[in-house]
Structures are given as C-alpha cells and as structure tokens.
Amino acid sequence: MPPMPKAEKIWFNGEFVNWDDAQIHVLSHVVHYGSSVFEGMRCYDTGKGPACFRLVDHVNRLYDSAKIYRMPIPYTKEEMAEAILETIRVNGLRACYVRPIAFRGYGELGVDPTPCPVDVVVAVWEWGTYLGMEALEKGVSVRFSSWSRLAPNTMPSLAKAGANYMNFQLIRMEAQTDGYAEGIALDTQGYVSEGGGENVFMVRNGRIYTPDTGSSILPGITRHSVIVLARDLGYRVTQRPILRESLYIADEVFFTGSAAEISPISHIDTIEIGDGKRGPVTEALQEAFFGITEGKTEDRHGWLTYV
Ligand code: PPE
C-alpha cells in the first residue's frame, strides 16, 4: 500500500494546523480505550464545483454517535458543517474523502472518559475507489466472516465508533488473508449483517432487500440514498432479516458505503452470484447515484452541499 496522500492542513479543535503537526499525546484516552466517534464522507467534483454528499446527514450521525457515548462535542452542528467545508476549501481539493472525528483526549488515564477533554478533528485527503480499481464495474469476491457482528447489548452499532472497527478489522484481515476483497459478517442471530466497511443489498426477482437495523448494522447514509433512489426507480425495497444462503441464490448482491460507493459482489464463498458480474439493477442504481454526484442529473433530494 502506498502511504496515504497528504493534504496541506488539518482542522484541529477550531484551528488549522499543518498535516504533519496534527499530533496527540500517546496517553490520550482514545489511544488506550478506543473512545472516538467519527464520520466518513465524500466530496465530489460535480462539474459545478466540489460538493459534499449528504453533509448534514453525516454531521447528524456524528452527533448521534457522540450522544450514545455521552461525549459532548464542543461545537454546534452548524460549526462542524462549516469546519468541514472550510477544510476542503483551505486544502484546495475538488474531490476528496472527509474524515471528521471526535475523541477523548489527554487528561487522566483510566476507563472513565469523563475527566478527559473531547478533541475534534477534520481531515481530508484524496481517496480513489475503495475496493480496487475494477470493483465498481466487475464486482468483488467476498467471503462470510467467521467473526460475528457485535450483539446489540454489547456495543451499539448505530454509533460509528472507533472501537467498533476492531471487529471490522478482524473481518477485513481474515478476508484479505484468504484472498478476498472483503468479508460479510452475520449478526449474533446468524442473519446477514454487513461488510467490514459497507452495508449489503441483494436483488431477487426484481425486488431489493437489505438487512434492517436490528441486524447490528451501521445505518449507512449510502444505504439510505440507495433505498431512496431505488424507490424513485420504481423498485420495491424491503428491510428485514436476511439469511446467509439468500445471498448465494440472489440475482445480484452489492455493497454500499461512502468509501465503497455502490460496489457489485461477483462471488461469495467462491459461489458465483447471478452471472458473476454487475447486474442490471446494480448498474441502474450506480447510474442514478453517480448521476447526482457527477452533477449530471438533478439533485432532487438536496443531497449536495456545494463547497
Ligand atoms: N458499515 C460499516 C461497517 C461502515 O464502516 C460503513 C462506512 C458503512 C456500513 C456504510 O456507511 P455510509 O458510509 O454511511 O454509507 N465505512 C466508512 C469507512 C471506511 C474505512 O475504511 O474507514 C466509509 O465508507 O466511509
């Protein structure tokens, strides 16, 4: 892996610092106990200028995650949204990935996070396709993970919290070690949950299905966008528990995520899904999605915030 492409400035507690100077103490609470909540979104070069995709929704989810973890973010949502836009402007980027994060910083060490300050950072960088160059067109080969997602009474999956990603790291590393692009985890009941950084959809007989929030998923914003776009296109979309083997016999399966966008899945556990290539429904949804992000079709849901 090449090192990540640096941008110039990082927004750090209300001020811009140079990329290399955005440092924290090794005894910060977050380093030891994983106490962070974060977001990931894309800014697209729409042709009418750079625009953040679903900025308000990502900011809202960040504050929901913080609320679940009793983490007071010392900025209003409006200030946070402005900080994100300003970070993109200051770095002069047209298309980039945006990573806002709030975490328990340096104060006292011990499980109780409340004596530690809450630090807030916004970083941006250029990030291409997430699951490899050909993923969007050809699809990726994935496996079901031997790791389950967290039980609902262990760690809250509605929060996009740093510590949740220890589970996703196990899922991702296991898959990659075995030569797959990604893993799909089941929930603790045995139903399909999500990928190591993506939500999962399936298509069968022209109907679209995706696990509901009861299956320990992150409530993805791309997931929501795809549900809305699919309904616009006249598809029926059902959120419900999904059996593992339903994916094997589906006509199409695909991932959604800010980083992964809409990525078809060609094989699961070496079983060919449908024709083993991107299906027509996946393609139609990609067209609808990228039509908006590329500024080619009208942004009728108000998902773009111009930088
Ligand atoms: N599930 C997980 C576990 C997940 O990490 C993401 C986003 C999603 C679902 C989709 O959510 P949304 O982006 O709101 O549609 N994963 C982010 C982080 C990826 C990473 O490697 O870091 C992302 O796509 O930005």
Coordinates of C-alpha atoms and ligand atoms in Angstrom, one line a residue:
M1 CA 0.0 0.0 0.0
P2 CA 1.4 3.4 -0.9
P3 CA 1.4 5.9 2.0
M4 CA -1.8 8.0 2.2
P5 CA -1.8 11.2 0.2
K6 CA -1.3 14.1 2.5
A7 CA -3.3 17.3 2.2
E8 CA -1.9 20.5 3.5
K9 CA -4.0 21.4 6.6
I10 CA -6.0 19.6 9.2
W11 CA -8.7 21.3 11.3
F12 CA -7.8 20.6 14.9
N13 CA -10.0 22.0 17.7
G14 CA -11.0 25.0 15.7
E15 CA -7.7 25.8 14.1
F16 CA -5.8 24.8 11.0
V17 CA -2.5 23.1 11.6
N18 CA -0.1 21.6 9.1
W19 CA -0.8 18.0 8.2
D20 CA 2.4 16.7 10.0
D21 CA 1.7 18.8 13.1
A22 CA -1.7 17.3 13.8
Q23 CA -0.5 15.2 16.7
I24 CA -1.8 13.9 20.0
H25 CA -0.2 12.6 23.2
V26 CA 0.3 8.8 23.4
L27 CA -1.5 8.8 26.8
S28 CA -4.7 10.2 25.2
H29 CA -7.7 8.3 26.3
V30 CA -8.7 7.3 22.8
V31 CA -5.3 5.5 22.2
H32 CA -5.9 3.2 25.1
Y33 CA -9.7 2.7 25.1
G34 CA -10.8 3.3 21.6
S35 CA -13.0 6.3 22.6
S36 CA -13.8 8.0 19.4
V37 CA -16.7 8.6 17.1
F38 CA -16.2 9.6 13.5
E39 CA -17.6 10.1 10.1
G40 CA -16.5 9.4 6.5
M41 CA -18.0 11.1 3.6
R42 CA -17.0 12.1 0.1
C43 CA -16.8 15.5 -1.6
Y44 CA -17.4 15.1 -5.3
D45 CA -16.2 17.2 -8.2
T46 CA -19.7 17.7 -9.6
G47 CA -18.8 19.8 -12.6
K48 CA -20.5 22.7 -10.9
G49 CA -17.8 22.8 -8.3
P50 CA -16.9 20.5 -5.4
A51 CA -19.9 19.4 -3.2
C52 CA -20.1 17.3 -0.1
F53 CA -22.5 14.4 -0.4
R54 CA -25.1 14.4 2.4
L55 CA -23.1 16.6 4.7
V56 CA -26.0 17.4 7.1
D57 CA -26.8 13.7 7.4
H58 CA -23.2 12.8 8.2
V59 CA -22.9 15.6 10.8
N60 CA -26.2 14.4 12.4
R61 CA -24.9 10.9 12.6
L62 CA -21.7 12.1 14.2
Y63 CA -23.7 13.9 16.9
D64 CA -25.9 10.8 17.4
S65 CA -22.8 8.6 17.9
A66 CA -21.4 11.2 20.4
K67 CA -24.7 11.3 22.2
I68 CA -24.8 7.5 22.6
Y69 CA -21.3 7.6 24.1
R70 CA -22.1 10.7 26.3
M71 CA -19.4 12.6 24.5
P72 CA -20.1 16.4 24.5
I73 CA -18.8 17.8 21.2
P74 CA -17.8 21.4 22.0
Y75 CA -19.2 22.8 18.7
T76 CA -22.6 23.2 17.2
K77 CA -23.6 21.1 14.2
E78 CA -23.6 24.2 12.1
E79 CA -20.0 25.0 13.2
M80 CA -19.0 21.4 12.5
A81 CA -20.5 21.5 9.0
E82 CA -18.7 24.8 8.3
A83 CA -15.4 23.4 9.6
I84 CA -15.8 20.5 7.1
L85 CA -16.4 22.9 4.2
E86 CA -13.6 25.2 5.2
T87 CA -11.2 22.3 5.5
I88 CA -11.9 21.3 1.9
R89 CA -11.6 24.9 0.8
V90 CA -8.3 25.5 2.6
N91 CA -6.8 22.4 1.0
G92 CA -8.0 23.4 -2.4
L93 CA -9.3 19.9 -3.2
R94 CA -12.1 19.2 -5.7
A95 CA -12.8 15.6 -4.9
C96 CA -11.8 14.1 -1.6
Y97 CA -12.7 11.9 1.3
V98 CA -13.6 13.7 4.5
R99 CA -12.9 12.4 8.0
P100 CA -14.3 14.3 11.0
I101 CA -13.6 12.6 14.3
A102 CA -14.3 13.5 17.9
F103 CA -12.3 11.7 20.6
R104 CA -11.5 11.6 24.3
G105 CA -8.1 13.3 24.6
Y106 CA -5.3 13.7 27.0
G107 CA -6.2 14.2 30.7
E108 CA -6.4 11.2 33.0
L109 CA -5.9 7.6 32.2
G110 CA -8.5 5.0 33.4
V111 CA -11.7 3.6 31.9
D112 CA -13.8 6.6 32.9
P113 CA -13.6 9.0 30.0
T114 CA -15.3 12.0 31.6
P115 CA -12.2 13.7 33.0
C116 CA -10.7 13.9 29.5
P117 CA -11.3 16.7 27.0
V118 CA -13.2 16.0 23.8
D119 CA -11.0 16.8 20.9
V120 CA -12.3 17.3 17.4
V121 CA -10.5 17.0 14.1
V122 CA -11.5 17.2 10.4
A123 CA -9.1 15.8 7.8
V124 CA -9.5 15.5 4.1
W125 CA -7.5 13.6 1.5
E126 CA -7.7 12.2 -1.9
W127 CA -9.1 8.6 -1.9
G128 CA -9.9 6.7 -5.0
T129 CA -12.0 3.6 -5.3
Y130 CA -12.2 1.7 -2.1
L131 CA -12.2 -2.0 -3.1
G132 CA -9.8 -1.7 -6.0
M133 CA -9.9 -0.2 -9.5
E134 CA -12.2 -2.8 -11.1
A135 CA -14.6 -3.1 -8.2
L136 CA -17.3 -0.7 -9.4
E137 CA -17.6 -2.5 -12.7
K138 CA -16.6 -6.1 -12.3
G139 CA -17.5 -6.7 -8.7
V140 CA -15.5 -8.1 -5.9
S141 CA -15.2 -11.6 -4.4
V142 CA -16.0 -11.8 -0.7
R143 CA -16.5 -14.4 2.0
F144 CA -18.7 -14.7 5.0
S145 CA -16.6 -14.0 8.1
S146 CA -16.0 -16.4 10.9
W147 CA -16.4 -13.3 13.1
S148 CA -19.9 -12.1 14.0
R149 CA -21.0 -8.5 14.4
L150 CA -21.4 -7.3 17.9
A151 CA -24.5 -8.4 19.8
P152 CA -27.0 -5.5 20.3
N153 CA -26.4 -5.5 24.1
T154 CA -22.6 -5.3 23.8
M155 CA -21.6 -2.3 21.6
P156 CA -24.1 0.0 19.9
S157 CA -24.0 -0.5 16.2
L158 CA -25.9 2.7 15.5
A159 CA -22.9 4.6 16.7
K160 CA -20.0 5.0 14.2
A161 CA -17.4 4.5 17.0
G162 CA -13.7 3.8 16.6
A163 CA -13.8 0.8 18.8
N164 CA -16.4 -0.9 16.6
Y165 CA -13.7 -1.1 14.0
M166 CA -11.7 -3.7 16.0
N167 CA -14.5 -6.1 15.0
F168 CA -14.3 -4.8 11.4
Q169 CA -10.5 -5.1 11.3
L170 CA -10.8 -8.8 12.2
I171 CA -13.4 -9.3 9.4
R172 CA -11.3 -7.4 6.9
M173 CA -8.0 -9.0 7.7
E174 CA -9.4 -12.5 7.7
A175 CA -10.9 -11.9 4.3
Q176 CA -7.8 -10.4 2.8
T177 CA -5.5 -13.0 4.2
D178 CA -7.6 -15.6 2.4
G179 CA -7.5 -13.7 -0.8
Y180 CA -10.9 -12.0 -0.7
A181 CA -11.6 -8.3 -1.1
E182 CA -13.8 -8.1 2.0
G183 CA -15.8 -10.1 4.5
I184 CA -19.5 -10.1 5.3
A185 CA -20.4 -10.7 8.9
L186 CA -23.5 -12.3 10.3
D187 CA -25.2 -10.9 13.4
T188 CA -25.3 -12.9 16.6
Q189 CA -28.6 -14.5 15.5
G190 CA -27.0 -15.7 12.3
Y191 CA -28.6 -13.3 9.9
V192 CA -26.6 -11.2 7.4
S193 CA -25.3 -8.0 8.9
E194 CA -22.8 -6.1 6.9
G195 CA -19.3 -5.9 5.4
G196 CA -16.2 -4.7 7.2
G197 CA -16.9 -1.1 5.9
E198 CA -20.0 -1.4 3.8
N199 CA -23.7 -2.3 4.0
V200 CA -25.1 -5.1 1.9
F201 CA -28.0 -5.3 -0.5
M202 CA -29.4 -8.2 -2.5
V203 CA -31.7 -8.3 -5.5
R204 CA -34.0 -11.2 -6.3
N205 CA -36.8 -11.4 -8.8
G206 CA -36.7 -7.6 -9.3
R207 CA -37.1 -6.9 -5.6
I208 CA -34.4 -5.3 -3.4
Y209 CA -33.6 -6.4 0.2
T210 CA -31.2 -5.2 2.8
P211 CA -30.8 -6.1 6.5
D212 CA -32.7 -3.8 8.9
T213 CA -31.1 -2.0 11.8
G214 CA -31.9 -5.0 14.1
S215 CA -29.1 -6.9 12.4
S216 CA -26.3 -4.9 14.1
I217 CA -25.6 -2.7 11.1
L218 CA -24.3 0.8 10.9
P219 CA -27.2 2.8 9.4
G220 CA -25.3 3.8 6.3
I221 CA -26.0 7.0 4.6
T222 CA -25.3 5.5 1.2
R223 CA -27.6 2.7 2.2
H224 CA -30.4 5.2 2.8
S225 CA -29.5 7.0 -0.5
V226 CA -29.8 3.7 -2.4
I227 CA -33.1 2.9 -0.8
V228 CA -34.5 6.3 -1.9
L229 CA -33.0 6.1 -5.4
A230 CA -34.3 2.5 -5.9
R231 CA -37.8 3.6 -4.9
D232 CA -37.5 6.5 -7.3
L233 CA -36.8 4.0 -10.0
G234 CA -39.9 2.0 -9.0
Y235 CA -38.2 -0.9 -7.1
R236 CA -39.7 -2.3 -4.0
V237 CA -37.1 -2.2 -1.2
T238 CA -37.6 -4.3 1.9
Q239 CA -35.5 -4.1 5.1
R240 CA -35.7 -7.3 7.0
P241 CA -33.5 -10.1 8.4
I242 CA -31.7 -11.9 5.6
L243 CA -30.5 -15.5 5.5
R244 CA -26.9 -16.2 4.5
E245 CA -27.9 -18.6 1.8
S246 CA -30.3 -15.9 0.3
L247 CA -27.2 -14.1 -0.8
Y248 CA -25.9 -17.2 -2.6
I249 CA -29.1 -17.5 -4.6
A250 CA -29.7 -13.8 -5.2
D251 CA -29.6 -12.4 -8.7
E252 CA -27.4 -9.6 -7.6
V253 CA -25.6 -8.6 -4.4
F254 CA -23.8 -5.3 -3.8
F255 CA -22.1 -3.2 -1.2
T256 CA -22.8 0.4 -0.3
G257 CA -20.7 2.9 1.6
S258 CA -19.2 6.4 1.4
A259 CA -15.9 4.9 0.5
A260 CA -17.1 1.8 -1.4
E261 CA -20.0 3.8 -3.1
I262 CA -22.0 1.1 -4.9
S263 CA -19.8 -2.0 -5.5
P264 CA -21.2 -5.2 -7.0
I265 CA -20.3 -8.5 -5.5
S266 CA -19.4 -11.2 -8.0
H267 CA -18.7 -14.2 -5.7
I268 CA -19.4 -15.1 -2.1
D269 CA -17.5 -18.0 -0.6
T270 CA -16.4 -18.8 -4.2
I271 CA -20.1 -19.2 -5.3
E272 CA -20.9 -17.1 -8.4
I273 CA -23.7 -14.6 -7.7
G274 CA -26.1 -14.3 -10.6
D275 CA -24.0 -14.2 -13.8
G276 CA -20.9 -13.4 -11.7
K277 CA -20.8 -9.8 -13.0
R278 CA -22.5 -6.5 -12.2
G279 CA -26.3 -6.9 -12.7
P280 CA -28.8 -4.5 -14.3
V281 CA -30.3 -3.3 -11.0
T282 CA -26.9 -2.5 -9.5
E283 CA -25.9 -0.7 -12.7
A284 CA -29.1 1.3 -12.7
L285 CA -28.5 2.3 -9.1
Q286 CA -24.9 3.3 -9.8
E287 CA -26.1 5.4 -12.7
A288 CA -28.7 7.2 -10.5
F289 CA -26.1 7.7 -7.7
F290 CA -23.2 8.8 -9.8
G291 CA -25.6 10.9 -11.9
I292 CA -26.1 13.1 -8.9
T293 CA -22.5 13.1 -7.6
E294 CA -21.2 14.0 -11.1
G295 CA -23.8 16.7 -11.4
K296 CA -25.4 15.1 -14.5
T297 CA -28.8 14.6 -13.0
E298 CA -30.8 17.0 -10.9
D299 CA -30.1 16.8 -7.1
R300 CA -33.8 16.3 -6.4
H301 CA -33.3 15.2 -2.8
G302 CA -31.0 18.1 -1.9
W303 CA -28.0 15.8 -1.1
L304 CA -25.2 18.1 -2.3
T305 CA -23.7 20.9 -0.3
Y306 CA -21.5 23.0 -2.5
V307 CA -18.2 23.9 -1.0
Ligands
PPE1 N1 -20.9 -0.3 7.6 C1 -19.7 -0.1 8.0 C2 -19.1 -1.1 9.0 C3 -19.0 1.0 7.6 O1 -17.8 1.2 8.1 C4 -19.6 1.9 6.7 C5 -18.8 3.1 6.2 C6 -20.9 1.6 6.2 C7 -21.5 0.5 6.7 C8 -21.6 2.5 5.2 O2 -22.0 3.7 5.8 P1 -22.1 5.0 4.9 O3 -20.7 5.4 4.6 O4 -22.8 6.0 5.8 O5 -22.9 4.7 3.7 N2 -17.5 2.9 6.1 C9 -16.6 4.1 6.1 C10 -15.2 3.8 6.5 C11 -14.4 3.0 5.6 C12 -13.0 2.9 6.2 O6 -12.2 2.1 5.6 O7 -12.6 3.7 7.0 C13 -16.8 4.8 4.8 O8 -17.3 4.2 3.8 O9 -16.5 6.0 4.7

